[in-house]
Amino acid sequence: MRRNIVAGNWKMNLNYSEAVDLINELNAYDKPLNTELIVAPPSLYLGAFKDAQNNLLLSAQNVHTELNGAFTGEISSTMLHSLSIPYCIVGHSERRTLFHETDALIFDKVKSLLSHEISPIFCCGESKEEREQGDAYKVISQQLNLLLSKLDAGQIQQTIIAYEPVWAIGTGLTASPEDAQLMHHHIRKEIAQHFDVSVSENISLLYGGSCKPENAAALFSKQDIDGGLIGGASLDFSSFISIAKSFS
Ligand code: 13P
């Protein structure tokens, strides 16, 4: 179901006591927000945080394609399911680049999550070179291709898609609201072409990449932008809440 979402990707940050402090602050926040709040802490903390959450929903940052076995250091969809974790980020550009994850591998992760009732937060995004060469739309279509051609309508509607231009992640450079809207519109149009408009209108599309309290409202005011996937600014309670309050 399409809804406003602000999700914090903590990446590999915060020691345990810092993480507990932040979760406690977020849990204690009881003012109504017209958005769903998600946090993705390091997987090591998921078990401890799952009962503490009040207004928050939890996400993992990664998952393996296999369900169990000799895969030292990995976690599986069955494990996440056994903790009732509702979301998992997949396809983040850091995993694509630093861990050499391919579209095919990412798609296997998506399938594994969906078959365990976990909604993927599927990231896509073009590099600076790809944008400069005029290939941004082509790259995003390519990254989405397996999802759109192989999932059914029910499965795609369980999925959240985050557009995160690689050049904007952690750089302080943000896509302009107009450019972000154009790409979100492109993504929604592609979904409508593979399925139909009722399906595409039912999916939340998030923007990620140096999203901050100062620029969130302008981004979230755009028609096809339903919220944000936030890195650095999600590590600070006031910034994260301020972004969550940015919907008009
Ligand atoms: P920043 O908000 O730090 O740019 O990170 C965005 C991101 O990668 C979220 O997944």
XYZ file of N, CA and C and ligand atoms in Angstrom:
754
model
N 0.838 -1.191 0.000
C 0.000 0.000 0.000
C 0.884 1.257 0.000
N 0.525 2.228 -0.851
C 1.338 3.447 -0.916
C 1.120 4.281 0.351
N 2.205 4.657 0.975
C 2.125 5.479 2.181
C 3.409 6.285 2.295
N 3.380 7.295 3.129
C 4.588 8.069 3.397
C 5.496 7.252 4.311
N 6.772 7.204 3.957
C 7.719 6.415 4.746
C 9.012 7.212 4.911
N 9.529 7.236 6.126
C 10.895 7.731 6.335
C 11.673 6.608 7.007
N 12.702 6.142 6.318
C 13.477 4.987 6.799
C 14.912 5.412 7.039
N 15.453 5.010 8.180
C 16.844 5.337 8.518
C 17.739 4.130 8.309
N 18.722 4.296 7.429
C 19.712 3.237 7.219
C 20.960 3.610 8.012
N 21.138 2.942 9.138
C 22.264 3.300 10.016
C 23.605 2.822 9.463
N 23.554 1.938 8.475
C 24.795 1.370 7.906
C 25.641 0.787 9.045
N 26.974 0.844 8.976
C 27.807 0.246 10.027
C 28.245 1.358 10.998
N 27.235 1.922 11.687
C 27.483 3.029 12.615
C 26.822 2.749 13.957
N 27.311 3.401 14.975
C 26.816 3.403 16.359
C 27.217 2.133 17.121
N 27.895 2.336 18.259
C 28.128 1.182 19.117
C 26.831 0.870 19.850
N 26.823 -0.209 20.615
C 25.540 -0.682 21.132
C 24.883 0.339 22.047
N 25.667 0.977 22.922
C 24.999 1.902 23.848
C 24.491 3.144 23.107
N 25.209 3.592 22.095
C 24.704 4.720 21.285
C 23.417 4.317 20.551
N 23.412 3.080 20.050
C 22.236 2.602 19.314
C 21.031 2.489 20.240
N 21.241 1.985 21.452
C 20.140 1.857 22.422
C 19.602 3.251 22.757
N 20.493 4.207 22.960
C 20.051 5.580 23.275
C 19.162 6.126 22.158
N 19.581 5.918 20.916
C 18.807 6.455 19.793
C 17.460 5.744 19.663
N 17.467 4.435 19.809
C 16.188 3.692 19.732
C 15.256 4.155 20.847
N 15.804 4.348 22.044
C 14.954 4.779 23.162
C 14.357 6.158 22.903
N 15.164 7.045 22.353
C 14.648 8.386 22.027
C 13.530 8.296 20.988
N 13.757 7.482 19.979
C 12.743 7.351 18.922
C 11.476 6.701 19.457
N 11.650 5.704 20.317
C 10.487 5.034 20.904
C 9.674 5.964 21.788
N 10.372 6.872 22.447
C 9.689 7.769 23.379
C 8.926 8.870 22.644
N 9.210 9.032 21.350
C 8.548 10.092 20.587
C 7.118 9.653 20.296
N 6.155 10.326 20.886
C 4.784 9.827 20.749
C 3.849 10.805 20.057
N 4.423 11.842 19.419
C 3.554 12.774 18.687
C 3.103 12.111 17.384
N 1.908 12.407 16.930
C 1.461 11.775 15.684
C 2.304 12.232 14.497
N 2.660 11.314 13.660
C 3.426 11.623 12.454
C 2.620 11.094 11.291
N 2.587 11.860 10.220
C 1.801 11.326 9.120
C 2.702 10.518 8.172
N 3.542 9.682 8.817
C 4.467 8.840 8.062
C 4.798 7.584 8.845
N 5.204 6.558 8.117
C 5.675 5.338 8.780
C 7.179 5.491 9.006
N 7.611 5.209 10.220
C 9.036 5.331 10.565
C 9.676 3.943 10.598
N 10.771 3.819 9.874
C 11.492 2.540 9.831
C 12.946 2.818 10.209
N 13.555 1.924 10.987
C 15.005 2.030 11.181
C 15.667 0.703 10.832
N 16.828 0.815 10.198
C 17.616 -0.353 9.819
C 18.945 -0.304 10.567
N 18.977 -0.864 11.783
C 20.240 -0.872 12.532
C 21.120 -2.021 12.035
N 22.361 -2.083 12.473
C 23.169 -3.263 12.151
C 22.443 -4.528 12.620
N 22.584 -5.610 11.881
C 21.800 -6.825 12.166
C 22.054 -7.359 13.571
N 23.247 -7.112 14.083
C 23.605 -7.549 15.441
C 22.607 -7.047 16.490
N 21.965 -5.911 16.228
C 21.080 -5.287 17.224
C 19.596 -5.621 17.016
N 19.266 -6.272 15.913
C 17.842 -6.444 15.588
C 17.076 -7.195 16.673
N 17.676 -8.275 17.187
C 16.984 -9.087 18.192
C 16.682 -8.282 19.442
N 17.641 -7.477 19.868
C 17.458 -6.693 21.090
C 16.425 -5.588 20.909
N 16.288 -5.085 19.679
C 15.409 -3.933 19.459
C 13.984 -4.336 19.111
N 13.774 -5.604 18.811
C 12.479 -5.943 18.210
C 11.319 -5.759 19.181
N 11.566 -5.947 20.478
C 10.471 -5.775 21.425
C 10.364 -4.342 21.930
N 11.451 -3.582 21.766
C 11.462 -2.212 22.277
C 10.627 -1.287 21.411
N 10.443 -1.663 20.156
C 9.857 -0.707 19.216
C 8.405 -0.408 19.546
N 8.071 0.840 19.353
C 6.747 1.314 19.669
C 6.153 1.887 18.385
N 6.672 3.044 18.000
C 6.230 3.651 16.737
C 7.070 3.194 15.557
N 8.110 2.431 15.858
C 9.097 2.141 14.825
C 8.918 0.761 14.247
N 9.223 0.628 12.965
C 9.304 -0.695 12.368
C 10.761 -0.951 12.038
N 11.168 -2.204 12.139
C 12.585 -2.521 11.947
C 12.857 -3.082 10.557
N 14.039 -2.772 10.084
C 14.506 -3.331 8.814
C 15.902 -3.883 9.017
N 16.198 -4.978 8.318
C 17.580 -5.430 8.220
C 18.255 -4.642 7.098
N 19.574 -4.697 7.066
C 20.312 -3.986 6.011
C 20.738 -4.911 4.885
N 20.618 -6.232 5.127
C 21.093 -7.195 4.134
C 20.570 -8.565 4.507
N 20.579 -9.466 3.541
C 20.164 -10.844 3.776
C 20.902 -11.719 2.775
N 21.098 -12.981 3.113
C 21.682 -13.931 2.156
C 20.563 -14.568 1.345
N 20.914 -15.126 0.199
C 19.890 -15.757 -0.638
C 19.466 -17.124 -0.093
N 20.398 -17.824 0.576
C 20.072 -19.156 1.093
C 19.413 -19.039 2.463
N 18.703 -20.080 2.850
C 17.941 -20.007 4.096
C 18.730 -20.468 5.310
N 19.705 -21.352 5.098
C 20.587 -21.782 6.194
C 21.769 -22.523 5.578
N 22.739 -22.830 6.410
C 23.874 -23.611 5.910
C 25.201 -22.959 6.220
N 26.226 -23.427 5.539
C 27.604 -23.022 5.825
C 27.924 -21.720 5.086
N 27.427 -20.621 5.629
C 27.657 -19.290 5.036
C 28.093 -18.348 6.158
N 29.286 -18.563 6.637
C 29.803 -17.853 7.808
C 29.586 -16.343 7.697
N 28.969 -15.803 8.723
C 28.801 -14.347 8.794
C 27.505 -13.835 8.193
N 26.727 -14.715 7.580
C 25.517 -14.247 6.883
C 24.251 -14.440 7.732
N 23.187 -13.754 7.351
C 21.878 -13.975 7.986
C 20.843 -14.240 6.885
N 19.796 -14.980 7.247
C 18.834 -15.423 6.236
C 17.443 -14.838 6.476
N 16.610 -14.988 5.450
C 15.214 -14.544 5.566
C 14.485 -15.298 6.672
N 14.792 -16.581 6.839
C 14.111 -17.338 7.903
C 14.459 -16.751 9.273
N 15.714 -16.335 9.433
C 16.114 -15.733 10.718
C 15.367 -14.415 10.947
N 15.306 -13.596 9.906
C 14.587 -12.318 10.040
C 13.113 -12.574 10.322
N 12.557 -13.553 9.618
C 11.147 -13.892 9.816
C 10.909 -14.364 11.256
N 11.864 -15.116 11.803
C 11.670 -15.642 13.164
C 11.693 -14.520 14.206
N 12.225 -13.360 13.840
C 12.188 -12.190 14.737
C 11.080 -11.216 14.315
N 10.274 -11.617 13.351
C 9.192 -10.764 12.816
C 9.700 -9.418 12.324
N 10.851 -9.406 11.681
C 11.374 -8.163 11.093
C 10.624 -7.922 9.785
N 9.946 -6.794 9.641
C 9.082 -6.627 8.464
C 9.784 -6.171 7.180
N 10.993 -5.601 7.287
C 11.649 -5.021 6.106
C 13.111 -5.445 6.011
N 13.632 -5.391 4.812
C 15.079 -5.586 4.612
C 15.515 -4.783 3.390
N 16.585 -4.024 3.547
C 17.164 -3.274 2.425
C 17.916 -4.247 1.520
N 17.733 -4.112 0.225
C 18.534 -4.888 -0.734
C 18.938 -3.980 -1.893
N 20.053 -4.329 -2.525
C 20.473 -3.612 -3.724
C 21.072 -2.243 -3.451
N 21.451 -1.982 -2.202
C 22.077 -0.689 -1.913
C 23.359 -0.557 -2.739
N 23.650 0.662 -3.169
C 24.818 0.845 -4.047
C 26.116 0.444 -3.347
N 26.143 0.565 -2.011
C 27.368 0.135 -1.316
C 27.547 -1.372 -1.456
N 26.454 -2.108 -1.452
C 26.560 -3.567 -1.629
C 26.829 -3.899 -3.101
N 26.237 -3.144 -3.998
C 26.504 -3.403 -5.418
C 27.983 -3.161 -5.721
N 28.529 -2.060 -5.169
C 29.891 -1.674 -5.534
C 30.934 -2.398 -4.685
N 30.804 -2.298 -3.363
C 31.857 -2.819 -2.493
C 31.813 -4.335 -2.364
N 30.601 -4.908 -2.516
C 30.465 -6.363 -2.350
C 30.070 -7.045 -3.663
N 30.174 -6.304 -4.742
C 30.013 -6.864 -6.097
C 28.687 -7.589 -6.294
N 27.619 -7.058 -5.720
C 26.321 -7.715 -5.877
C 25.722 -7.379 -7.244
N 25.258 -8.403 -7.919
C 24.682 -8.235 -9.264
C 23.160 -8.136 -9.177
N 22.553 -7.704 -10.285
C 21.083 -7.644 -10.332
C 20.484 -9.030 -10.050
N 21.130 -10.081 -10.577
C 20.589 -11.444 -10.400
C 20.641 -11.857 -8.927
N 21.753 -11.578 -8.278
C 21.881 -11.934 -6.851
C 20.863 -11.145 -6.020
N 20.745 -9.856 -6.327
C 19.812 -9.005 -5.580
C 18.386 -9.510 -5.771
N 18.082 -9.943 -6.986
C 16.736 -10.461 -7.232
C 16.484 -11.736 -6.425
N 17.499 -12.597 -6.293
C 17.325 -13.810 -5.460
C 17.053 -13.428 -4.004
N 17.684 -12.365 -3.543
C 17.413 -11.892 -2.176
C 15.963 -11.407 -2.058
N 15.530 -10.660 -3.068
C 14.145 -10.155 -3.073
C 13.159 -11.319 -2.978
N 13.397 -12.354 -3.776
C 12.479 -13.506 -3.778
C 12.471 -14.197 -2.417
N 13.653 -14.354 -1.846
C 13.740 -15.012 -0.544
C 12.974 -14.210 0.513
N 13.136 -12.913 0.489
C 12.429 -12.060 1.469
C 10.921 -12.161 1.286
N 10.478 -12.013 0.036
C 9.032 -12.015 -0.207
C 8.393 -13.340 0.186
N 9.149 -14.427 0.034
C 8.548 -15.711 0.405
C 8.548 -15.903 1.924
N 9.138 -14.970 2.639
C 9.081 -15.013 4.113
C 8.345 -13.800 4.684
N 7.495 -13.215 3.858
C 6.649 -12.099 4.292
C 7.453 -10.905 4.795
N 8.612 -10.701 4.197
C 9.436 -9.533 4.534
C 9.445 -8.636 3.296
N 9.135 -7.362 3.493
C 9.113 -6.438 2.355
C 10.513 -5.947 2.032
N 10.957 -6.153 0.799
C 12.258 -5.598 0.414
C 12.164 -4.077 0.277
N 13.189 -3.393 0.734
C 13.372 -1.975 0.385
C 14.462 -2.001 -0.682
N 14.013 -1.969 -1.929
C 14.904 -2.220 -3.067
C 15.521 -0.906 -3.547
N 16.850 -0.828 -3.504
C 17.528 0.419 -3.894
C 18.029 0.337 -5.331
N 17.924 1.441 -6.016
C 18.495 1.558 -7.355
C 19.081 2.962 -7.475
N 20.038 3.117 -8.350
C 20.622 4.456 -8.511
C 21.765 4.436 -9.503
N 21.927 5.545 -10.195
C 22.985 5.642 -11.200
C 24.209 6.339 -10.623
N 25.363 6.055 -11.204
C 26.597 6.734 -10.791
C 26.671 8.118 -11.456
N 27.672 8.884 -11.015
C 27.876 10.221 -11.587
C 28.174 10.121 -13.086
N 29.043 9.167 -13.437
C 29.411 9.012 -14.854
C 28.174 8.650 -15.680
N 27.374 7.739 -15.147
C 26.184 7.316 -15.896
C 25.229 8.489 -16.114
N 25.083 9.334 -15.094
C 24.208 10.505 -15.260
C 24.811 11.464 -16.292
N 26.119 11.688 -16.169
C 26.752 12.638 -17.097
C 26.672 12.154 -18.543
N 26.681 10.827 -18.708
C 26.578 10.289 -20.078
C 25.134 10.227 -20.575
N 24.203 10.657 -19.736
C 22.797 10.642 -20.156
C 22.142 9.278 -20.018
N 22.771 8.395 -19.210
C 22.272 7.018 -19.114
C 21.459 6.739 -17.852
N 21.164 7.762 -17.072
C 20.541 7.516 -15.761
C 19.248 6.705 -15.870
N 18.376 7.083 -16.791
C 17.079 6.392 -16.886
C 17.251 4.943 -17.334
N 18.194 4.753 -18.269
C 18.459 3.399 -18.768
C 18.983 2.504 -17.637
N 19.876 3.055 -16.819
C 20.467 2.286 -15.712
C 19.393 1.876 -14.713
N 18.522 2.808 -14.394
C 17.474 2.501 -13.408
C 16.516 1.444 -13.974
N 16.166 1.576 -15.235
C 15.280 0.579 -15.851
C 15.935 -0.799 -15.808
N 17.235 -0.835 -16.083
C 17.965 -2.108 -16.069
C 17.964 -2.713 -14.660
N 18.220 -1.867 -13.663
C 18.262 -2.387 -12.287
C 16.888 -2.896 -11.832
N 15.839 -2.311 -12.392
C 14.478 -2.720 -12.003
C 13.957 -3.894 -12.818
N 14.667 -4.220 -13.887
C 14.095 -5.122 -14.879
C 13.638 -6.474 -14.314
N 14.482 -7.140 -13.526
C 14.093 -8.470 -13.019
C 12.875 -8.376 -12.117
N 12.839 -7.326 -11.301
C 11.683 -7.159 -10.408
C 10.397 -7.018 -11.222
N 10.476 -6.160 -12.217
C 9.246 -5.844 -12.961
C 8.837 -6.966 -13.897
N 9.813 -7.737 -14.370
C 9.437 -8.795 -15.312
C 9.131 -10.115 -14.621
N 9.608 -10.301 -13.392
C 9.437 -11.634 -12.774
C 8.531 -11.658 -11.544
N 8.348 -10.540 -10.886
C 7.451 -10.566 -9.718
C 6.003 -10.457 -10.195
N 5.076 -10.939 -9.375
C 3.678 -10.712 -9.730
C 3.194 -9.421 -9.066
N 1.964 -9.030 -9.386
C 1.464 -7.728 -8.914
C 1.437 -7.660 -7.391
N 1.079 -8.770 -6.757
C 1.041 -8.795 -5.294
C 2.427 -8.582 -4.709
N 3.416 -9.235 -5.324
C 4.787 -9.140 -4.794
C 5.375 -7.741 -4.991
N 5.138 -7.152 -6.148
C 5.715 -5.820 -6.371
C 5.071 -4.805 -5.421
N 3.814 -5.034 -5.077
C 3.154 -4.104 -4.157
C 3.610 -4.302 -2.709
N 4.303 -5.409 -2.443
C 4.909 -5.604 -1.114
C 6.272 -4.912 -1.035
N 6.743 -4.441 -2.170
C 8.117 -3.937 -2.260
C 8.130 -2.413 -2.212
N 9.102 -1.881 -1.491
C 9.331 -0.425 -1.488
C 10.540 -0.189 -2.385
N 10.468 0.822 -3.214
C 11.600 1.113 -4.097
C 12.226 2.439 -3.674
N 13.542 2.408 -3.478
C 14.259 3.637 -3.100
C 15.195 4.035 -4.231
N 14.989 5.226 -4.761
C 15.903 5.771 -5.758
C 17.001 6.526 -5.027
N 18.217 6.013 -5.143
C 19.355 6.634 -4.458
C 20.474 6.871 -5.470
N 20.533 8.058 -6.067
C 21.635 8.318 -6.989
C 22.965 8.193 -6.240
N 23.864 7.392 -6.789
C 25.104 7.061 -6.073
C 25.908 8.320 -5.754
N 25.876 9.277 -6.671
C 26.662 10.508 -6.500
C 26.119 11.381 -5.378
N 24.924 11.076 -4.893
C 24.323 11.892 -3.823
C 24.506 11.253 -2.447
N 24.963 10.008 -2.405
C 25.021 9.292 -1.129
C 26.248 9.724 -0.329
N 25.994 10.307 0.833
C 27.077 10.691 1.735
C 27.950 11.809 1.217
N 27.523 12.505 0.184
C 28.364 13.529 -0.438
C 27.915 14.948 -0.119
N 26.695 15.075 0.408
C 26.140 16.420 0.602
C 25.486 16.942 -0.667
N 25.671 16.248 -1.789
C 24.988 16.634 -3.034
C 23.640 15.931 -3.064
N 22.588 16.682 -3.310
C 21.265 16.065 -3.378
C 20.713 16.264 -4.774
N 19.985 15.269 -5.273
C 19.272 15.501 -6.533
C 18.294 16.644 -6.296
N 18.110 17.503 -7.269
C 17.115 18.570 -7.083
C 15.746 17.895 -6.982
N 14.806 18.517 -6.291
C 13.471 17.926 -6.212
C 12.903 17.635 -7.598
N 13.218 18.492 -8.576
C 12.679 18.306 -9.930
C 13.293 17.063 -10.583
N 14.633 16.922 -10.457
C 15.281 15.746 -11.056
C 14.843 14.468 -10.352
N 14.730 14.531 -9.023
C 14.292 13.343 -8.285
C 12.872 12.965 -8.713
N 12.009 13.966 -8.832
C 10.623 13.704 -9.263
C 10.598 13.057 -10.652
N 11.436 13.574 -11.569
C 11.452 12.997 -12.918
C 11.809 11.514 -12.870
N 12.794 11.164 -12.037
C 13.184 9.748 -11.958
C 12.110 8.921 -11.263
N 11.515 9.462 -10.214
C 10.439 8.718 -9.539
C 9.265 8.500 -10.493
N 8.984 9.520 -11.293
C 7.891 9.388 -12.256
C 8.230 8.304 -13.281
N 9.501 8.286 -13.703
C 9.961 7.254 -14.647
C 9.758 5.859 -14.036
N 10.123 5.715 -12.770
C 9.992 4.405 -12.104
C 8.508 4.014 -12.030
N 7.667 4.975 -11.661
C 6.240 4.646 -11.532
C 5.640 4.290 -12.912
N 6.123 4.987 -13.927
C 5.632 4.705 -15.279
C 6.047 3.294 -15.724
N 7.299 2.929 -15.396
C 7.768 1.572 -15.757
C 6.924 0.514 -15.056
N 6.599 0.764 -13.791
C 5.773 -0.206 -13.057
C 4.398 -0.310 -13.728
N 3.846 0.860 -14.092
C 2.520 0.864 -14.736
C 2.560 0.119 -16.066
N 3.673 0.254 -16.793
C 3.778 -0.436 -18.088
C 3.844 -1.953 -17.909
N 4.535 -2.418 -16.867
C 4.643 -3.863 -16.639
C 3.398 -4.435 -15.974
N 2.726 -3.603 -15.181
C 1.528 -4.064 -14.465
C 0.376 -3.177 -14.939
N -0.100 -2.310 -14.065
C -1.051 -1.282 -14.513
C -0.989 -0.116 -13.535
N -1.747 0.930 -13.838
C -1.645 2.154 -13.043
C -2.073 1.907 -11.597
N -3.059 1.052 -11.399
C -3.505 0.835 -10.013
C -2.378 0.209 -9.195
N -1.567 -0.632 -9.821
C -0.427 -1.227 -9.112
C 0.636 -0.152 -8.861
N 0.967 0.605 -9.895
C 2.052 1.588 -9.730
C 1.676 2.670 -8.718
N 0.391 2.995 -8.648
C -0.050 4.017 -7.691
C -0.079 3.487 -6.258
N 0.119 2.193 -6.122
C 0.012 1.565 -4.810
C 1.373 1.299 -4.173
N 2.435 1.793 -4.812
C 3.798 1.489 -4.343
C 4.476 2.755 -3.814
N 5.125 2.621 -2.664
C 5.859 3.766 -2.100
C 7.237 3.851 -2.742
N 7.560 5.026 -3.243
C 8.871 5.288 -3.843
C 9.613 6.303 -2.981
N 10.783 5.916 -2.498
C 11.551 6.784 -1.594
C 12.752 7.378 -2.315
N 13.132 8.563 -1.880
C 14.376 9.177 -2.368
C 15.465 9.026 -1.302
N 16.675 8.711 -1.724
C 17.801 8.664 -0.786
C 19.041 9.292 -1.383
N 19.834 9.946 -0.539
C 21.067 10.582 -0.996
C 21.138 11.986 -0.457
N 21.845 12.120 0.691
C 21.999 13.421 1.354
C 20.662 14.096 1.609
N 19.657 13.310 1.961
C 18.365 13.881 2.365
C 18.501 14.370 3.812
N 18.138 15.626 4.036
C 18.365 16.272 5.336
C 17.131 17.090 5.705
N 17.082 17.571 6.977
C 15.935 18.401 7.352
C 15.757 19.594 6.412
N 16.870 20.130 5.884
C 16.781 21.342 5.048
C 16.175 21.066 3.672
N 16.300 19.840 3.159
C 15.792 19.616 1.798
C 14.635 18.624 1.729
N 14.294 18.004 2.866
C 13.292 16.929 2.829
C 11.918 17.439 2.372
N 11.500 18.587 2.880
C 10.138 19.050 2.562
C 9.977 19.285 1.057
N 10.999 19.884 0.445
C 10.898 20.153 -1.001
C 10.850 18.846 -1.786
N 11.646 17.859 -1.360
C 11.625 16.566 -2.054
C 10.285 15.859 -1.855
N 9.821 15.828 -0.598
C 8.609 15.056 -0.291
C 7.339 15.727 -0.832
N 7.461 17.006 -1.237
C 6.264 17.669 -1.782
C 5.995 17.220 -3.224
N 6.951 16.525 -3.823
C 6.771 16.111 -5.224
C 5.816 14.920 -5.312
N 5.093 14.907 -6.395
C 3.976 13.972 -6.539
C 4.351 12.498 -6.398
N 5.511 12.130 -6.938
C 5.855 10.703 -6.939
C 6.880 10.325 -5.870
N 7.188 11.252 -4.980
C 8.163 10.964 -3.912
C 7.393 10.762 -2.605
N 7.457 9.527 -2.103
C 6.636 9.181 -0.938
C 7.438 9.153 0.358
N 8.668 9.661 0.314
C 9.461 9.689 1.540
C 10.929 9.492 1.233
N 11.685 9.107 2.251
C 13.132 9.052 2.075
C 13.772 7.852 2.750
N 14.908 7.465 2.179
C 15.800 6.495 2.830
C 17.021 7.306 3.249
N 17.190 7.414 4.562
C 18.105 8.413 5.104
C 19.325 7.729 5.705
N 20.517 8.170 5.333
C 21.740 7.625 5.918
C 22.183 8.481 7.084
N 23.171 9.349 6.849
C 23.793 10.137 7.916
C 22.813 10.831 8.846
N 21.788 11.463 8.282
C 20.866 12.244 9.119
C 19.962 11.359 9.976
N 19.959 10.042 9.730
C 19.131 9.169 10.575
C 19.848 8.797 11.865
N 21.123 9.170 11.973
C 21.889 8.830 13.181
C 21.677 9.852 14.287
N 20.968 10.902 13.975
C 20.707 11.968 14.943
C 19.197 12.082 15.141
N 18.762 11.948 16.376
C 17.326 11.924 16.662
C 16.599 13.135 16.084
N 17.114 14.343 16.378
C 16.388 15.549 15.954
C 16.303 15.644 14.434
N 17.405 15.308 13.748
C 17.387 15.389 12.279
C 16.404 14.386 11.702
N 16.429 13.174 12.247
C 15.570 12.122 11.690
C 14.094 12.481 11.890
N 13.767 12.951 13.091
C 12.365 13.315 13.363
C 11.971 14.521 12.519
N 12.892 15.453 12.390
C 12.578 16.630 11.594
C 12.291 16.231 10.140
N 13.028 15.284 9.606
C 12.751 14.787 8.242
C 11.374 14.110 8.223
N 11.112 13.328 9.258
C 9.812 12.615 9.309
C 8.631 13.575 9.380
N 8.891 14.795 9.851
C 7.805 15.792 9.961
C 7.685 16.654 8.706
N 8.434 16.273 7.656
C 8.514 17.163 6.485
C 7.416 16.987 5.465
N 6.448 16.124 5.733
C 5.350 15.966 4.772
C 4.337 17.070 4.965
N 3.869 17.626 3.847
C 2.909 18.722 4.005
C 1.507 18.141 4.194
P 23.102 9.644 3.120
O 21.749 10.129 3.583
O 24.132 9.635 4.203
O 23.538 10.316 1.872
O 22.903 8.075 2.735
C 21.847 7.704 1.932
C 21.791 6.224 1.904
O 22.674 5.567 1.387
C 20.637 5.577 2.554
O 20.584 4.224 2.235
